[in-house]
PDB file of C-alpha atoms in Angstrom:
ATOM      1  CA  UNK A 232      16.217  -4.090 -20.764  1.00  0.00           C
ATOM      2  CA  UNK A 233      18.039  -0.758 -20.607  1.00  0.00           C
ATOM      3  CA  UNK A 234      21.059  -0.744 -18.600  1.00  0.00           C
ATOM      4  CA  UNK A 235      21.880   1.321 -15.730  1.00  0.00           C
ATOM      5  CA  UNK A 236      18.560   0.679 -13.913  1.00  0.00           C
ATOM      6  CA  UNK A 237      18.767   1.224 -10.065  1.00  0.00           C
ATOM      7  CA  UNK A 238      17.995  -1.540  -7.958  1.00  0.00           C
ATOM      8  CA  UNK A 239      17.744  -2.505  -4.095  1.00  0.00           C
ATOM      9  CA  UNK A 240      20.169  -1.827  -1.730  1.00  0.00           C
ATOM     10  CA  UNK A 241      21.773  -4.935  -0.086  1.00  0.00           C
ATOM     11  CA  UNK A 242      19.896  -7.000   2.432  1.00  0.00           C
ATOM     12  CA  UNK A 243      19.866  -5.415   5.875  1.00  0.00           C
ATOM     13  CA  UNK A 244      18.693  -6.425   9.228  1.00  0.00           C
ATOM     14  CA  UNK A 245      16.776  -3.850  11.535  1.00  0.00           C
ATOM     15  CA  UNK A 246      19.029  -2.351  14.311  1.00  0.00           C
ATOM     16  CA  UNK A 247      15.896  -2.072  16.657  1.00  0.00           C
ATOM     17  CA  UNK A 248      12.532  -3.547  16.656  1.00  0.00           C
ATOM     18  CA  UNK A 249       9.633  -3.645  18.972  1.00  0.00           C
ATOM     19  CA  UNK A 250       5.807  -3.437  19.415  1.00  0.00           C
ATOM     20  CA  UNK A 251       3.453  -0.582  20.348  1.00  0.00           C
ATOM     21  CA  UNK A 252       0.295  -0.878  22.097  1.00  0.00           C
ATOM     22  CA  UNK A 253      -1.815   1.509  20.064  1.00  0.00           C
ATOM     23  CA  UNK A 254      -5.176   0.889  22.135  1.00  0.00           C
ATOM     24  CA  UNK A 255      -8.501  -0.763  20.979  1.00  0.00           C
ATOM     25  CA  UNK A 256      -6.868  -4.188  21.656  1.00  0.00           C
ATOM     26  CA  UNK A 257      -4.503  -3.823  18.847  1.00  0.00           C
ATOM     27  CA  UNK A 258      -0.393  -4.116  19.119  1.00  0.00           C
ATOM     28  CA  UNK A 259       1.663  -2.868  16.500  1.00  0.00           C
ATOM     29  CA  UNK A 260       5.094  -4.542  15.272  1.00  0.00           C
ATOM     30  CA  UNK A 261       7.305  -1.888  14.126  1.00  0.00           C
ATOM     31  CA  UNK A 262      11.295  -1.978  13.051  1.00  0.00           C
ATOM     32  CA  UNK A 263      13.777   0.571  12.265  1.00  0.00           C
ATOM     33  CA  UNK A 264      16.693  -0.073   9.656  1.00  0.00           C
ATOM     34  CA  UNK A 265      19.692   1.929   8.367  1.00  0.00           C
ATOM     35  CA  UNK A 266      21.585   4.387  10.784  1.00  0.00           C
ATOM     36  CA  UNK A 267      20.024   5.494  14.029  1.00  0.00           C
ATOM     37  CA  UNK A 268      19.691   9.340  13.776  1.00  0.00           C
ATOM     38  CA  UNK A 269      20.091   9.756   9.990  1.00  0.00           C
ATOM     39  CA  UNK A 270      17.309  11.135   7.929  1.00  0.00           C
ATOM     40  CA  UNK A 271      13.920   9.842   9.340  1.00  0.00           C
ATOM     41  CA  UNK A 272      11.408   7.827   6.957  1.00  0.00           C
ATOM     42  CA  UNK A 273       8.388   5.846   7.472  1.00  0.00           C
ATOM     43  CA  UNK A 274       7.580   3.068   5.164  1.00  0.00           C
ATOM     44  CA  UNK A 275       3.722   2.239   4.541  1.00  0.00           C
ATOM     45  CA  UNK A 276       2.964  -1.097   2.997  1.00  0.00           C
ATOM     46  CA  UNK A 277       0.179  -1.853   0.690  1.00  0.00           C
ATOM     47  CA  UNK A 278      -3.009  -4.028   1.061  1.00  0.00           C
ATOM     48  CA  UNK A 279      -4.697  -2.934   3.278  1.00  0.00           C
ATOM     49  CA  UNK A 280      -3.529  -5.955   5.319  1.00  0.00           C
ATOM     50  CA  UNK A 281      -0.244  -6.855   3.269  1.00  0.00           C
ATOM     51  CA  UNK A 282       2.427  -6.400   6.088  1.00  0.00           C
ATOM     52  CA  UNK A 283       5.957  -5.337   5.524  1.00  0.00           C
ATOM     53  CA  UNK A 284       8.711  -7.626   4.097  1.00  0.00           C
ATOM     54  CA  UNK A 285      12.492  -7.480   4.569  1.00  0.00           C
ATOM     55  CA  UNK A 286      13.131  -6.072   0.968  1.00  0.00           C
ATOM     56  CA  UNK A 287      10.940  -2.870   1.812  1.00  0.00           C
ATOM     57  CA  UNK A 288      14.214  -2.101   4.188  1.00  0.00           C
ATOM     58  CA  UNK A 289      16.153  -1.898   1.080  1.00  0.00           C
ATOM     59  CA  UNK A 290      14.719   0.793  -0.806  1.00  0.00           C
ATOM     60  CA  UNK A 291      16.499   3.445   1.274  1.00  0.00           C
ATOM     61  CA  UNK A 292      20.306   4.052   1.537  1.00  0.00           C
ATOM     62  CA  UNK A 293      21.284   2.636   4.959  1.00  0.00           C
ATOM     63  CA  UNK A 294      23.956   5.145   5.544  1.00  0.00           C
ATOM     64  CA  UNK A 295      21.763   7.960   5.133  1.00  0.00           C
ATOM     65  CA  UNK A 296      18.496   6.979   6.191  1.00  0.00           C
ATOM     66  CA  UNK A 297      16.759   5.974   9.760  1.00  0.00           C
ATOM     67  CA  UNK A 298      13.611   4.198   8.469  1.00  0.00           C
ATOM     68  CA  UNK A 299      10.615   2.948  10.236  1.00  0.00           C
ATOM     69  CA  UNK A 300       8.575  -0.069   8.949  1.00  0.00           C
ATOM     70  CA  UNK A 301       5.629  -1.293  10.385  1.00  0.00           C
ATOM     71  CA  UNK A 302       2.831  -3.841  10.072  1.00  0.00           C
ATOM     72  CA  UNK A 303      -0.757  -2.240  10.098  1.00  0.00           C
ATOM     73  CA  UNK A 304      -3.242  -3.252  12.523  1.00  0.00           C
ATOM     74  CA  UNK A 305      -4.324  -6.914  12.115  1.00  0.00           C
ATOM     75  CA  UNK A 306      -1.328  -8.064   9.843  1.00  0.00           C
ATOM     76  CA  UNK A 307       2.087  -9.254   9.655  1.00  0.00           C
ATOM     77  CA  UNK A 308       3.525  -9.667  12.995  1.00  0.00           C
ATOM     78  CA  UNK A 309       0.772  -6.853  14.604  1.00  0.00           C
ATOM     79  CA  UNK A 310      -1.991  -8.711  16.873  1.00  0.00           C
ATOM     80  CA  UNK A 311      -4.599  -9.658  16.886  1.00  0.00           C
ATOM     81  CA  UNK A 312      -4.282 -11.332  13.422  1.00  0.00           C
ATOM     82  CA  UNK A 313      -6.708 -10.353  10.650  1.00  0.00           C
ATOM     83  CA  UNK A 314      -8.744  -8.335  12.986  1.00  0.00           C
ATOM     84  CA  UNK A 315     -11.232  -5.780  11.789  1.00  0.00           C
ATOM     85  CA  UNK A 316     -12.400  -4.234  15.088  1.00  0.00           C
ATOM     86  CA  UNK A 317     -10.972  -0.346  15.520  1.00  0.00           C
ATOM     87  CA  UNK A 318      -9.051  -0.912  12.190  1.00  0.00           C
ATOM     88  CA  UNK A 319      -9.903   2.012   9.844  1.00  0.00           C
ATOM     89  CA  UNK A 320      -7.813   4.565   7.784  1.00  0.00           C
ATOM     90  CA  UNK A 321      -8.065   6.969  10.712  1.00  0.00           C
ATOM     91  CA  UNK A 322      -6.810   4.455  13.202  1.00  0.00           C
ATOM     92  CA  UNK A 323      -3.832   3.946  11.068  1.00  0.00           C
ATOM     93  CA  UNK A 324      -3.156   7.727  10.585  1.00  0.00           C
ATOM     94  CA  UNK A 325      -3.160   8.325  14.493  1.00  0.00           C
ATOM     95  CA  UNK A 326      -0.959   4.832  14.456  1.00  0.00           C
ATOM     96  CA  UNK A 327       1.523   6.588  12.250  1.00  0.00           C
ATOM     97  CA  UNK A 328       1.561   9.570  14.564  1.00  0.00           C
ATOM     98  CA  UNK A 329       2.095   7.506  17.654  1.00  0.00           C
ATOM     99  CA  UNK A 330       4.851   5.901  15.921  1.00  0.00           C
ATOM    100  CA  UNK A 331       6.593   9.214  14.827  1.00  0.00           C
ATOM    101  CA  UNK A 332       6.195  10.502  18.486  1.00  0.00           C
ATOM    102  CA  UNK A 333       8.003   7.339  19.570  1.00  0.00           C
ATOM    103  CA  UNK A 334      10.692   7.791  17.270  1.00  0.00           C
ATOM    104  CA  UNK A 335      11.082  11.174  18.490  1.00  0.00           C
ATOM    105  CA  UNK A 336      11.100  13.172  15.148  1.00  0.00           C
ATOM    106  CA  UNK A 337       9.423  16.353  14.145  1.00  0.00           C
ATOM    107  CA  UNK A 338       8.823  15.282  10.753  1.00  0.00           C
ATOM    108  CA  UNK A 339       9.764  12.409   8.150  1.00  0.00           C
ATOM    109  CA  UNK A 340       9.782  11.488   4.671  1.00  0.00           C
ATOM    110  CA  UNK A 341       6.492   9.561   4.043  1.00  0.00           C
ATOM    111  CA  UNK A 342       6.745   6.479   1.566  1.00  0.00           C
ATOM    112  CA  UNK A 343       3.876   4.457   0.332  1.00  0.00           C
ATOM    113  CA  UNK A 344       2.925   2.205  -2.204  1.00  0.00           C
ATOM    114  CA  UNK A 345      -0.495   1.288  -3.634  1.00  0.00           C
ATOM    115  CA  UNK A 346      -2.704   1.284  -0.549  1.00  0.00           C
ATOM    116  CA  UNK A 347       0.284   2.538   1.064  1.00  0.00           C
ATOM    117  CA  UNK A 348       0.018   5.553  -1.286  1.00  0.00           C
ATOM    118  CA  UNK A 349      -3.636   5.927  -0.240  1.00  0.00           C
ATOM    119  CA  UNK A 350      -2.620   5.993   3.662  1.00  0.00           C
ATOM    120  CA  UNK A 351       0.294   8.344   2.840  1.00  0.00           C
ATOM    121  CA  UNK A 352      -2.127  10.814   1.264  1.00  0.00           C
ATOM    122  CA  UNK A 353      -4.568  10.710   3.891  1.00  0.00           C
ATOM    123  CA  UNK A 354      -1.815  11.241   6.429  1.00  0.00           C
ATOM    124  CA  UNK A 355      -0.007  14.150   4.794  1.00  0.00           C
ATOM    125  CA  UNK A 356      -3.305  15.791   4.244  1.00  0.00           C
ATOM    126  CA  UNK A 357      -4.094  15.390   7.827  1.00  0.00           C
ATOM    127  CA  UNK A 358      -0.585  16.439   8.833  1.00  0.00           C
ATOM    128  CA  UNK A 359       1.093  18.138   6.220  1.00  0.00           C
ATOM    129  CA  UNK A 360       3.624  19.772   8.741  1.00  0.00           C
ATOM    130  CA  UNK A 361       5.004  16.266  10.059  1.00  0.00           C
ATOM    131  CA  UNK A 362       5.978  15.367   6.198  1.00  0.00           C
ATOM    132  CA  UNK A 363       9.275  16.163   4.776  1.00  0.00           C
ATOM    133  CA  UNK A 364       8.626  14.796   1.315  1.00  0.00           C
ATOM    134  CA  UNK A 365       6.422  12.247  -0.122  1.00  0.00           C
ATOM    135  CA  UNK A 366       7.425   9.133  -2.450  1.00  0.00           C
ATOM    136  CA  UNK A 367       4.348   7.482  -3.757  1.00  0.00           C
ATOM    137  CA  UNK A 368       3.954   4.516  -6.043  1.00  0.00           C
ATOM    138  CA  UNK A 369       0.992   2.889  -7.870  1.00  0.00           C
ATOM    139  CA  UNK A 370      -1.399   5.855  -6.818  1.00  0.00           C
ATOM    140  CA  UNK A 371      -4.610   4.732  -5.310  1.00  0.00           C
ATOM    141  CA  UNK A 372      -7.244   7.324  -4.353  1.00  0.00           C
ATOM    142  CA  UNK A 373      -9.833   4.520  -3.235  1.00  0.00           C
ATOM    143  CA  UNK A 374     -12.812   6.031  -5.182  1.00  0.00           C
ATOM    144  CA  UNK A 375     -15.810   4.052  -6.203  1.00  0.00           C
ATOM    145  CA  UNK A 376     -14.611   3.936  -9.849  1.00  0.00           C
ATOM    146  CA  UNK A 377     -11.418   2.330  -9.064  1.00  0.00           C
ATOM    147  CA  UNK A 378     -13.177   0.037  -6.739  1.00  0.00           C
ATOM    148  CA  UNK A 379     -15.624  -0.882  -9.560  1.00  0.00           C
ATOM    149  CA  UNK A 380     -12.831  -1.165 -12.170  1.00  0.00           C
ATOM    150  CA  UNK A 381     -10.899  -3.726 -10.214  1.00  0.00           C
ATOM    151  CA  UNK A 382     -13.681  -5.671  -8.483  1.00  0.00           C
ATOM    152  CA  UNK A 383     -16.643  -5.819 -10.782  1.00  0.00           C
ATOM    153  CA  UNK A 384     -15.978  -4.635 -14.420  1.00  0.00           C
ATOM    154  CA  UNK A 385     -12.800  -3.522 -16.074  1.00  0.00           C
ATOM    155  CA  UNK A 386      -9.564  -5.674 -15.132  1.00  0.00           C
ATOM    156  CA  UNK A 387     -11.965  -8.496 -15.634  1.00  0.00           C
ATOM    157  CA  UNK A 388     -11.902  -7.775 -19.454  1.00  0.00           C
ATOM    158  CA  UNK A 389      -7.922  -7.949 -19.475  1.00  0.00           C
ATOM    159  CA  UNK A 390      -7.465 -11.054 -17.223  1.00  0.00           C
ATOM    160  CA  UNK A 391     -10.541 -13.274 -18.014  1.00  0.00           C
ATOM    161  CA  UNK A 392      -8.738 -16.393 -17.115  1.00  0.00           C
ATOM    162  CA  UNK A 393      -7.825 -15.094 -13.611  1.00  0.00           C
ATOM    163  CA  UNK A 394     -11.285 -13.226 -13.400  1.00  0.00           C
ATOM    164  CA  UNK A 395     -13.160 -16.789 -13.685  1.00  0.00           C
ATOM    165  CA  UNK A 396     -11.014 -18.119 -10.686  1.00  0.00           C
ATOM    166  CA  UNK A 397     -12.143 -14.898  -8.679  1.00  0.00           C
ATOM    167  CA  UNK A 398     -15.804 -15.542  -9.687  1.00  0.00           C
ATOM    168  CA  UNK A 399     -15.526 -19.480  -8.823  1.00  0.00           C
ATOM    169  CA  UNK A 400     -16.235 -19.309  -4.816  1.00  0.00           C
ATOM    170  CA  UNK A 401     -19.059 -16.703  -5.736  1.00  0.00           C
ATOM    171  CA  UNK A 402     -22.686 -18.331  -6.813  1.00  0.00           C
ATOM    172  CA  UNK A 403     -24.025 -16.523 -10.039  1.00  0.00           C
ATOM    173  CA  UNK A 404     -26.874 -14.978  -8.064  1.00  0.00           C
ATOM    174  CA  UNK A 405     -24.561 -12.892  -5.950  1.00  0.00           C
ATOM    175  CA  UNK A 406     -21.975 -11.784  -8.642  1.00  0.00           C
ATOM    176  CA  UNK A 407     -23.686  -8.328  -9.252  1.00  0.00           C
ATOM    177  CA  UNK A 408     -21.717  -7.223  -6.225  1.00  0.00           C
ATOM    178  CA  UNK A 409     -18.402  -9.154  -5.722  1.00  0.00           C
ATOM    179  CA  UNK A 410     -16.863  -7.075  -2.817  1.00  0.00           C
ATOM    180  CA  UNK A 411     -20.228  -7.754  -0.689  1.00  0.00           C
ATOM    181  CA  UNK A 412     -20.206 -11.470  -1.718  1.00  0.00           C
ATOM    182  CA  UNK A 413     -16.820 -11.765  -0.486  1.00  0.00           C
ATOM    183  CA  UNK A 414     -17.559  -9.713   2.466  1.00  0.00           C
ATOM    184  CA  UNK A 415     -20.068 -12.139   3.601  1.00  0.00           C
ATOM    185  CA  UNK A 416     -17.625 -15.135   3.250  1.00  0.00           C
ATOM    186  CA  UNK A 417     -14.670 -13.563   4.725  1.00  0.00           C
ATOM    187  CA  UNK A 418     -16.483 -12.408   7.767  1.00  0.00           C
ATOM    188  CA  UNK A 419     -18.475 -15.507   8.141  1.00  0.00           C
ATOM    189  CA  UNK A 420     -18.088 -18.419  10.411  1.00  0.00           C
ATOM    190  CA  UNK A 421     -17.391 -21.111   8.316  1.00  0.00           C
ATOM    191  CA  UNK A 422     -13.552 -21.501   8.308  1.00  0.00           C
ATOM    192  CA  UNK A 423     -13.143 -23.281   5.031  1.00  0.00           C
ATOM    193  CA  UNK A 424     -15.204 -21.049   3.110  1.00  0.00           C
ATOM    194  CA  UNK A 425     -13.368 -18.209   4.596  1.00  0.00           C
ATOM    195  CA  UNK A 426      -9.903 -19.460   3.755  1.00  0.00           C
ATOM    196  CA  UNK A 427     -10.981 -20.411   0.233  1.00  0.00           C
ATOM    197  CA  UNK A 428     -12.398 -16.654  -0.432  1.00  0.00           C
ATOM    198  CA  UNK A 429      -9.350 -15.308   1.271  1.00  0.00           C
ATOM    199  CA  UNK A 430      -7.071 -16.930  -1.267  1.00  0.00           C
ATOM    200  CA  UNK A 431      -9.115 -16.226  -4.391  1.00  0.00           C
ATOM    201  CA  UNK A 432      -9.340 -12.751  -3.284  1.00  0.00           C
ATOM    202  CA  UNK A 433      -5.580 -12.425  -2.574  1.00  0.00           C
ATOM    203  CA  UNK A 434      -4.487 -14.346  -5.559  1.00  0.00           C
ATOM    204  CA  UNK A 435      -6.636 -12.048  -7.753  1.00  0.00           C
ATOM    205  CA  UNK A 436      -4.458  -9.367  -6.617  1.00  0.00           C
ATOM    206  CA  UNK A 437      -1.274 -11.061  -6.711  1.00  0.00           C
ATOM    207  CA  UNK A 438      -1.503 -12.298 -10.314  1.00  0.00           C
ATOM    208  CA  UNK A 439      -2.618  -9.093 -11.731  1.00  0.00           C
ATOM    209  CA  UNK A 440       0.003  -6.397 -10.164  1.00  0.00           C
ATOM    210  CA  UNK A 441       2.929  -7.312 -12.577  1.00  0.00           C
ATOM    211  CA  UNK A 442       3.002  -7.036 -16.279  1.00  0.00           C
ATOM    212  CA  UNK A 443       4.477 -10.554 -16.869  1.00  0.00           C
ATOM    213  CA  UNK A 444       3.668 -13.292 -14.437  1.00  0.00           C
ATOM    214  CA  UNK A 445       6.024 -13.108 -11.623  1.00  0.00           C
ATOM    215  CA  UNK A 446       5.672 -16.060  -9.176  1.00  0.00           C
ATOM    216  CA  UNK A 447       8.222 -14.801  -6.544  1.00  0.00           C
ATOM    217  CA  UNK A 448       5.811 -12.022  -6.180  1.00  0.00           C
ATOM    218  CA  UNK A 449       2.074 -13.917  -6.427  1.00  0.00           C
ATOM    219  CA  UNK A 450       3.024 -17.211  -4.695  1.00  0.00           C
ATOM    220  CA  UNK A 451       2.732 -15.429  -1.122  1.00  0.00           C
ATOM    221  CA  UNK A 452      -0.671 -14.185  -1.913  1.00  0.00           C
ATOM    222  CA  UNK A 453      -1.847 -18.060  -1.725  1.00  0.00           C
ATOM    223  CA  UNK A 454      -0.587 -18.760   1.928  1.00  0.00           C
ATOM    224  CA  UNK A 455      -3.354 -19.169   4.313  1.00  0.00           C
ATOM    225  CA  UNK A 456      -2.175 -16.752   7.159  1.00  0.00           C
ATOM    226  CA  UNK A 457      -1.176 -14.242   4.404  1.00  0.00           C
ATOM    227  CA  UNK A 458      -4.399 -14.362   2.587  1.00  0.00           C
ATOM    228  CA  UNK A 459      -6.729 -14.536   5.591  1.00  0.00           C
ATOM    229  CA  UNK A 460      -5.230 -10.981   6.973  1.00  0.00           C
ATOM    230  CA  UNK A 461      -4.998  -9.515   3.315  1.00  0.00           C
ATOM    231  CA  UNK A 462      -8.186 -10.412   2.025  1.00  0.00           C
ATOM    232  CA  UNK A 463     -10.195  -9.573   5.321  1.00  0.00           C
ATOM    233  CA  UNK A 464      -8.668  -6.186   5.995  1.00  0.00           C
ATOM    234  CA  UNK A 465      -8.396  -5.337   2.465  1.00  0.00           C
ATOM    235  CA  UNK A 466     -12.168  -6.146   1.806  1.00  0.00           C
ATOM    236  CA  UNK A 467     -13.265  -4.419   5.271  1.00  0.00           C
ATOM    237  CA  UNK A 468     -11.457  -1.221   4.098  1.00  0.00           C
ATOM    238  CA  UNK A 469     -12.824  -1.426   0.467  1.00  0.00           C
ATOM    239  CA  UNK A 470     -16.571  -2.087   1.608  1.00  0.00           C
ATOM    240  CA  UNK A 471     -16.405   1.110   3.631  1.00  0.00           C
ATOM    241  CA  UNK A 472     -14.778   3.237   0.946  1.00  0.00           C
ATOM    242  CA  UNK A 473     -11.820   3.718   3.338  1.00  0.00           C
ATOM    243  CA  UNK A 474     -13.731   5.952   5.488  1.00  0.00           C
ATOM    244  CA  UNK A 475     -13.350   8.771   3.018  1.00  0.00           C
ATOM    245  CA  UNK A 476     -15.656  10.758   0.998  1.00  0.00           C
ATOM    246  CA  UNK A 477     -15.401   9.735  -2.655  1.00  0.00           C
ATOM    247  CA  UNK A 478     -12.699  11.950  -4.209  1.00  0.00           C
ATOM    248  CA  UNK A 479     -11.449  13.138  -0.913  1.00  0.00           C
ATOM    249  CA  UNK A 480      -7.860  12.534  -1.437  1.00  0.00           C
ATOM    250  CA  UNK A 481      -7.715  14.444  -4.624  1.00  0.00           C
ATOM    251  CA  UNK A 482     -10.046  17.163  -3.644  1.00  0.00           C
ATOM    252  CA  UNK A 483      -7.663  17.804  -0.563  1.00  0.00           C
ATOM    253  CA  UNK A 484      -4.286  17.648  -2.453  1.00  0.00           C
ATOM    254  CA  UNK A 485      -3.888  21.503  -2.018  1.00  0.00           C
ATOM    255  CA  UNK A 486      -2.823  20.675   1.538  1.00  0.00           C
ATOM    256  CA  UNK A 487       0.147  18.957   0.064  1.00  0.00           C
ATOM    257  CA  UNK A 488       1.336  22.519  -1.214  1.00  0.00           C
ATOM    258  CA  UNK A 489       5.125  22.931  -0.370  1.00  0.00           C
ATOM    259  CA  UNK A 490       5.849  19.242   0.177  1.00  0.00           C
ATOM    260  CA  UNK A 491       8.256  17.978  -2.447  1.00  0.00           C
ATOM    261  CA  UNK A 492       7.054  14.718  -3.903  1.00  0.00           C
ATOM    262  CA  UNK A 493       7.906  11.956  -6.434  1.00  0.00           C
ATOM    263  CA  UNK A 494       5.070   9.798  -8.085  1.00  0.00           C
ATOM    264  CA  UNK A 495       5.938   6.696  -9.756  1.00  0.00           C
ATOM    265  CA  UNK A 496       3.192   4.772 -11.551  1.00  0.00           C
ATOM    266  CA  UNK A 497       3.384   1.872 -14.219  1.00  0.00           C
ATOM    267  CA  UNK A 498       1.388   2.581 -17.382  1.00  0.00           C
ATOM    268  CA  UNK A 499      -0.225  -0.751 -17.306  1.00  0.00           C
ATOM    269  CA  UNK A 500      -0.882  -0.946 -13.485  1.00  0.00           C
ATOM    270  CA  UNK A 501      -4.222  -2.807 -13.330  1.00  0.00           C
ATOM    271  CA  UNK A 502      -5.495  -2.372 -10.067  1.00  0.00           C
ATOM    272  CA  UNK A 503      -4.678   1.493  -9.968  1.00  0.00           C
ATOM    273  CA  UNK A 504      -5.308   3.113 -13.263  1.00  0.00           C
ATOM    274  CA  UNK A 505      -2.573   5.731 -14.357  1.00  0.00           C
ATOM    275  CA  UNK A 506      -5.389   8.419 -14.711  1.00  0.00           C
ATOM    276  CA  UNK A 507      -5.315   8.758 -10.942  1.00  0.00           C
ATOM    277  CA  UNK A 508      -1.397   9.485 -10.691  1.00  0.00           C
ATOM    278  CA  UNK A 509      -1.891  11.940 -13.553  1.00  0.00           C
ATOM    279  CA  UNK A 510      -4.877  13.846 -11.928  1.00  0.00           C
ATOM    280  CA  UNK A 511      -3.076  13.823  -8.725  1.00  0.00           C
ATOM    281  CA  UNK A 512       0.247  15.472 -10.163  1.00  0.00           C
ATOM    282  CA  UNK A 513      -2.087  17.849 -11.835  1.00  0.00           C
ATOM    283  CA  UNK A 514      -3.305  19.012  -8.347  1.00  0.00           C
ATOM    284  CA  UNK A 515      -0.106  18.763  -6.494  1.00  0.00           C
ATOM    285  CA  UNK A 516       2.637  20.815  -8.626  1.00  0.00           C
ATOM    286  CA  UNK A 517       5.492  20.102  -6.219  1.00  0.00           C
ATOM    287  CA  UNK A 518       5.618  16.432  -7.231  1.00  0.00           C
ATOM    288  CA  UNK A 519       7.341  15.061 -10.275  1.00  0.00           C
ATOM    289  CA  UNK A 520       5.568  12.291 -12.040  1.00  0.00           C
ATOM    290  CA  UNK A 521       7.309   9.145 -13.549  1.00  0.00           C
ATOM    291  CA  UNK A 522       4.945   7.436 -15.906  1.00  0.00           C
ATOM    292  CA  UNK A 523       6.941   4.181 -16.249  1.00  0.00           C
ATOM    293  CA  UNK A 524       6.305   2.330 -19.757  1.00  0.00           C
ATOM    294  CA  UNK A 525       6.329  -1.372 -19.911  1.00  0.00           C
ATOM    295  CA  UNK A 526       5.519  -1.646 -16.011  1.00  0.00           C
ATOM    296  CA  UNK A 527       2.521  -3.081 -14.099  1.00  0.00           C
ATOM    297  CA  UNK A 528       1.810  -2.205 -10.528  1.00  0.00           C
ATOM    298  CA  UNK A 529       4.224  -4.028  -8.239  1.00  0.00           C
ATOM    299  CA  UNK A 530       7.269  -2.013  -7.016  1.00  0.00           C
ATOM    300  CA  UNK A 531       9.693  -4.949  -8.058  1.00  0.00           C
ATOM    301  CA  UNK A 532       8.902  -3.937 -11.620  1.00  0.00           C
ATOM    302  CA  UNK A 533      12.341  -2.872 -12.931  1.00  0.00           C
ATOM    303  CA  UNK A 534      11.631   0.669 -14.195  1.00  0.00           C
ATOM    304  CA  UNK A 535       9.315   1.416 -11.121  1.00  0.00           C
ATOM    305  CA  UNK A 536      12.183   0.121  -8.742  1.00  0.00           C
ATOM    306  CA  UNK A 537      14.586   2.395 -10.550  1.00  0.00           C
ATOM    307  CA  UNK A 538      12.528   5.661 -10.026  1.00  0.00           C
ATOM    308  CA  UNK A 539      11.799   4.795  -6.264  1.00  0.00           C
ATOM    309  CA  UNK A 540      15.560   4.237  -5.328  1.00  0.00           C
ATOM    310  CA  UNK A 541      16.317   7.684  -7.466  1.00  0.00           C
ATOM    311  CA  UNK A 542      13.849   9.497  -5.280  1.00  0.00           C
ATOM    312  CA  UNK A 543      14.977   8.282  -1.912  1.00  0.00           C
ATOM    313  CA  UNK A 544      18.407   8.829  -3.015  1.00  0.00           C
ATOM    314  CA  UNK A 545      17.563  12.371  -4.173  1.00  0.00           C
ATOM    315  CA  UNK A 546      15.674  13.076  -0.861  1.00  0.00           C
ATOM    316  CA  UNK A 547      18.587  11.656   1.203  1.00  0.00           C
ATOM    317  CA  UNK A 548      20.578  14.713   2.036  1.00  0.00           C
ATOM    318  CA  UNK A 549      17.750  16.991   1.998  1.00  0.00           C
ATOM    319  CA  UNK A 550      17.318  18.637   5.617  1.00  0.00           C
TER     320      UNK A 550
END
């Protein structure tokens, strides 16, 4: 491993936290970390349905940033748990705006990885005037091709052992559409089948996002509560194509003109093929692309983490 790689800032507790009633029966948990009144940023977690973790606060210099992190609808400490009602990309984009208004800032840095990059792009293309910079990791454009690659044929060829476990809860007759087969179980009334499907769905992701096995990353995906919210919400979003037109985020990348950005993507990112980061960087000349060799998808991969910390440091003193 090359020396001089940047890593997470020291552990930090939020200086403020609370909940926000965003309507539709949803209450969103939020927290702020760093220094009140410093450079504002918002952290968008992955999944959908992944929730925030304490380590996410450590991606930013606490002396130079005031970071708002929140659990998106239905996951983490937001309630109701694992709810799919009124839970779409556009509900979440509106929630981000509510949180910005609550924080009292005119614009902020938007940081998102994986599904968080999808949501960051949807938000920035809708409200470009509210975004000071974009930091994206593991770019996911949520196209039909990407969904098919991960849930039908593609990654199945790279991880045949793990794919077999993903297939296991689904009878052979239903395997021609794995997302739909899982959807039936994740939204069904059989609680045991729901939990079994949720764990299989979640572990497929947890065990394919790192270049080498990383139990510290993947074990969380097998926990009942986490898996249920993660699998139900993610499958719900993906069954609906994120409520996006196919190719919309790349098509509308012109709306990002003038917003400085950094894109960090692992060469061997399985869920999110590097081609999408490459195409986005071509469509958005204000962004610097770092294609990281010897890295998968997770932000914990050393080369990826290095470039993410470099990016937040680089933008920290930008007005």
